[in-house]
């Protein structure tokens, strides 16, 4: 049986404390599918790259619904750690769907 596992983990804040700070996430993929030459892959991606991916999926999805992304926040308000973790979980859910 072919399996593909994707995990969103290890969020990192860049340029913390500046007006252009951002978070990226480690995306880890593992599969035993013969369709993939590399069985594991690991990249870091920002939220805006998930937005791009969702738009591309919507263009090609036809009537198939594309899952929603977690909300965007222009500024880290309250506990940024909690916000980052909620977003990480939302991105994980998006990729699993």
C-alpha positions as a LaTeX table, in Angstrom:
\begin{tabular}{lrrr}
\hline
Residue & $x$ (\AA) & $y$ (\AA) & $z$ (\AA) \\
\hline
Unk1 & 0.00 & 0.00 & 0.00 \\
Unk2 & 1.34 & 3.39 & $-1.00$ \\
Unk3 & 1.52 & 6.02 & 1.71 \\
Unk4 & 2.45 & 9.67 & 1.67 \\
Unk5 & 2.96 & 11.61 & 4.89 \\
Unk6 & 3.36 & 15.36 & 5.04 \\
Unk7 & 4.20 & 17.33 & 8.18 \\
Unk8 & 4.34 & 21.06 & 8.85 \\
Unk9 & 6.77 & 21.68 & 11.70 \\
Unk10 & 9.53 & 23.84 & 13.13 \\
Unk11 & 8.16 & 27.38 & 12.59 \\
Unk12 & 10.91 & 30.02 & 12.54 \\
Unk13 & 10.46 & 33.76 & 12.95 \\
Unk14 & 12.80 & 35.82 & 10.77 \\
Unk15 & 13.69 & 39.49 & 11.35 \\
Unk16 & 11.90 & 39.35 & 14.71 \\
Unk17 & 11.03 & 42.75 & 16.07 \\
Unk18 & 11.21 & 44.51 & 12.70 \\
Unk19 & 8.35 & 45.65 & 10.49 \\
Unk20 & 9.22 & 42.99 & 7.90 \\
Unk21 & 9.29 & 39.94 & 10.18 \\
Unk22 & 7.85 & 36.70 & 8.84 \\
Unk23 & 7.52 & 33.04 & 9.76 \\
Unk24 & 8.46 & 30.08 & 7.64 \\
Unk25 & 7.66 & 26.44 & 8.25 \\
Unk26 & 9.50 & 23.22 & 7.55 \\
Unk27 & 7.47 & 20.99 & 5.23 \\
Unk28 & 8.56 & 17.36 & 5.44 \\
Unk29 & 7.27 & 14.75 & 3.00 \\
Unk30 & 7.83 & 11.01 & 3.19 \\
Unk31 & 6.40 & 8.50 & 0.73 \\
Unk32 & 6.83 & 4.97 & $-0.53$ \\
Unk33 & 5.01 & 5.81 & $-3.78$ \\
Unk34 & 6.71 & 4.73 & $-7.00$ \\
Unk35 & 5.57 & 8.03 & $-8.56$ \\
Unk36 & 8.25 & 9.87 & $-6.54$ \\
Unk37 & 11.97 & 9.41 & $-7.22$ \\
Unk38 & 12.92 & 10.98 & $-3.87$ \\
Unk39 & 11.24 & 9.19 & $-0.98$ \\
Unk40 & 11.78 & 12.07 & 1.45 \\
Unk41 & 11.79 & 15.78 & 0.85 \\
Unk42 & 12.16 & 18.78 & 3.11 \\
Unk43 & 11.68 & 22.48 & 2.29 \\
Unk44 & 10.89 & 25.68 & 4.18 \\
Unk45 & 7.89 & 27.75 & 3.06 \\
Unk46 & 6.20 & 30.98 & 4.07 \\
Unk47 & 2.46 & 31.48 & 4.46 \\
Unk48 & 2.29 & 33.48 & 1.22 \\
Unk49 & 3.57 & 30.44 & $-0.67$ \\
Unk50 & 0.62 & 28.45 & 0.69 \\
Unk51 & $-1.65$ & 31.24 & $-0.57$ \\
Unk52 & $-0.04$ & 30.89 & $-4.03$ \\
Unk53 & $-0.49$ & 27.08 & $-3.93$ \\
Unk54 & $-4.15$ & 27.40 & $-3.00$ \\
Unk55 & $-4.77$ & 29.83 & $-5.88$ \\
Unk56 & $-3.11$ & 27.44 & $-8.32$ \\
Unk57 & $-5.21$ & 24.55 & $-7.02$ \\
Unk58 & $-8.38$ & 26.64 & $-7.35$ \\
Unk59 & $-7.57$ & 27.43 & $-11.00$ \\
Unk60 & $-7.31$ & 23.74 & $-11.82$ \\
Unk61 & $-9.80$ & 22.19 & $-9.41$ \\
Unk62 & $-12.98$ & 22.66 & $-11.41$ \\
Unk63 & $-15.85$ & 21.79 & $-9.09$ \\
Unk64 & $-13.65$ & 20.11 & $-6.48$ \\
Unk65 & $-13.55$ & 22.31 & $-3.35$ \\
Unk66 & $-10.09$ & 23.45 & $-2.28$ \\
Unk67 & $-9.56$ & 23.52 & 1.51 \\
Unk68 & $-9.33$ & 26.86 & 3.30 \\
Unk69 & $-6.10$ & 28.21 & 4.74 \\
Unk70 & $-5.83$ & 29.43 & 8.32 \\
Unk71 & $-6.35$ & 33.16 & 8.79 \\
Unk72 & $-3.74$ & 35.81 & 8.14 \\
Unk73 & $-2.67$ & 38.40 & 10.68 \\
Unk74 & $-0.89$ & 41.58 & 9.59 \\
Unk75 & 0.62 & 41.95 & 13.06 \\
Unk76 & 1.34 & 39.49 & 15.82 \\
Unk77 & $-1.20$ & 40.40 & 18.46 \\
Unk78 & $-1.49$ & 38.73 & 21.84 \\
Unk79 & 0.64 & 35.62 & 22.11 \\
Unk80 & 2.51 & 35.22 & 18.84 \\
Unk81 & 3.55 & 31.69 & 19.87 \\
Unk82 & $-0.11$ & 30.66 & 20.10 \\
Unk83 & $-0.90$ & 32.31 & 16.75 \\
Unk84 & 2.06 & 30.59 & 15.05 \\
Unk85 & 1.06 & 27.20 & 16.47 \\
Unk86 & $-2.58$ & 27.63 & 15.37 \\
Unk87 & $-1.39$ & 28.60 & 11.89 \\
Unk88 & 1.01 & 25.63 & 11.78 \\
Unk89 & $-1.85$ & 23.28 & 12.64 \\
Unk90 & $-4.06$ & 24.94 & 9.99 \\
Unk91 & $-1.37$ & 24.58 & 7.32 \\
Unk92 & $-0.90$ & 20.94 & 8.32 \\
Unk93 & $-4.66$ & 20.36 & 7.93 \\
Unk94 & $-4.62$ & 22.13 & 4.54 \\
Unk95 & $-1.86$ & 19.89 & 3.17 \\
Unk96 & $-3.47$ & 16.73 & 4.52 \\
Unk97 & $-6.72$ & 17.50 & 2.73 \\
\hline
\end{tabular}
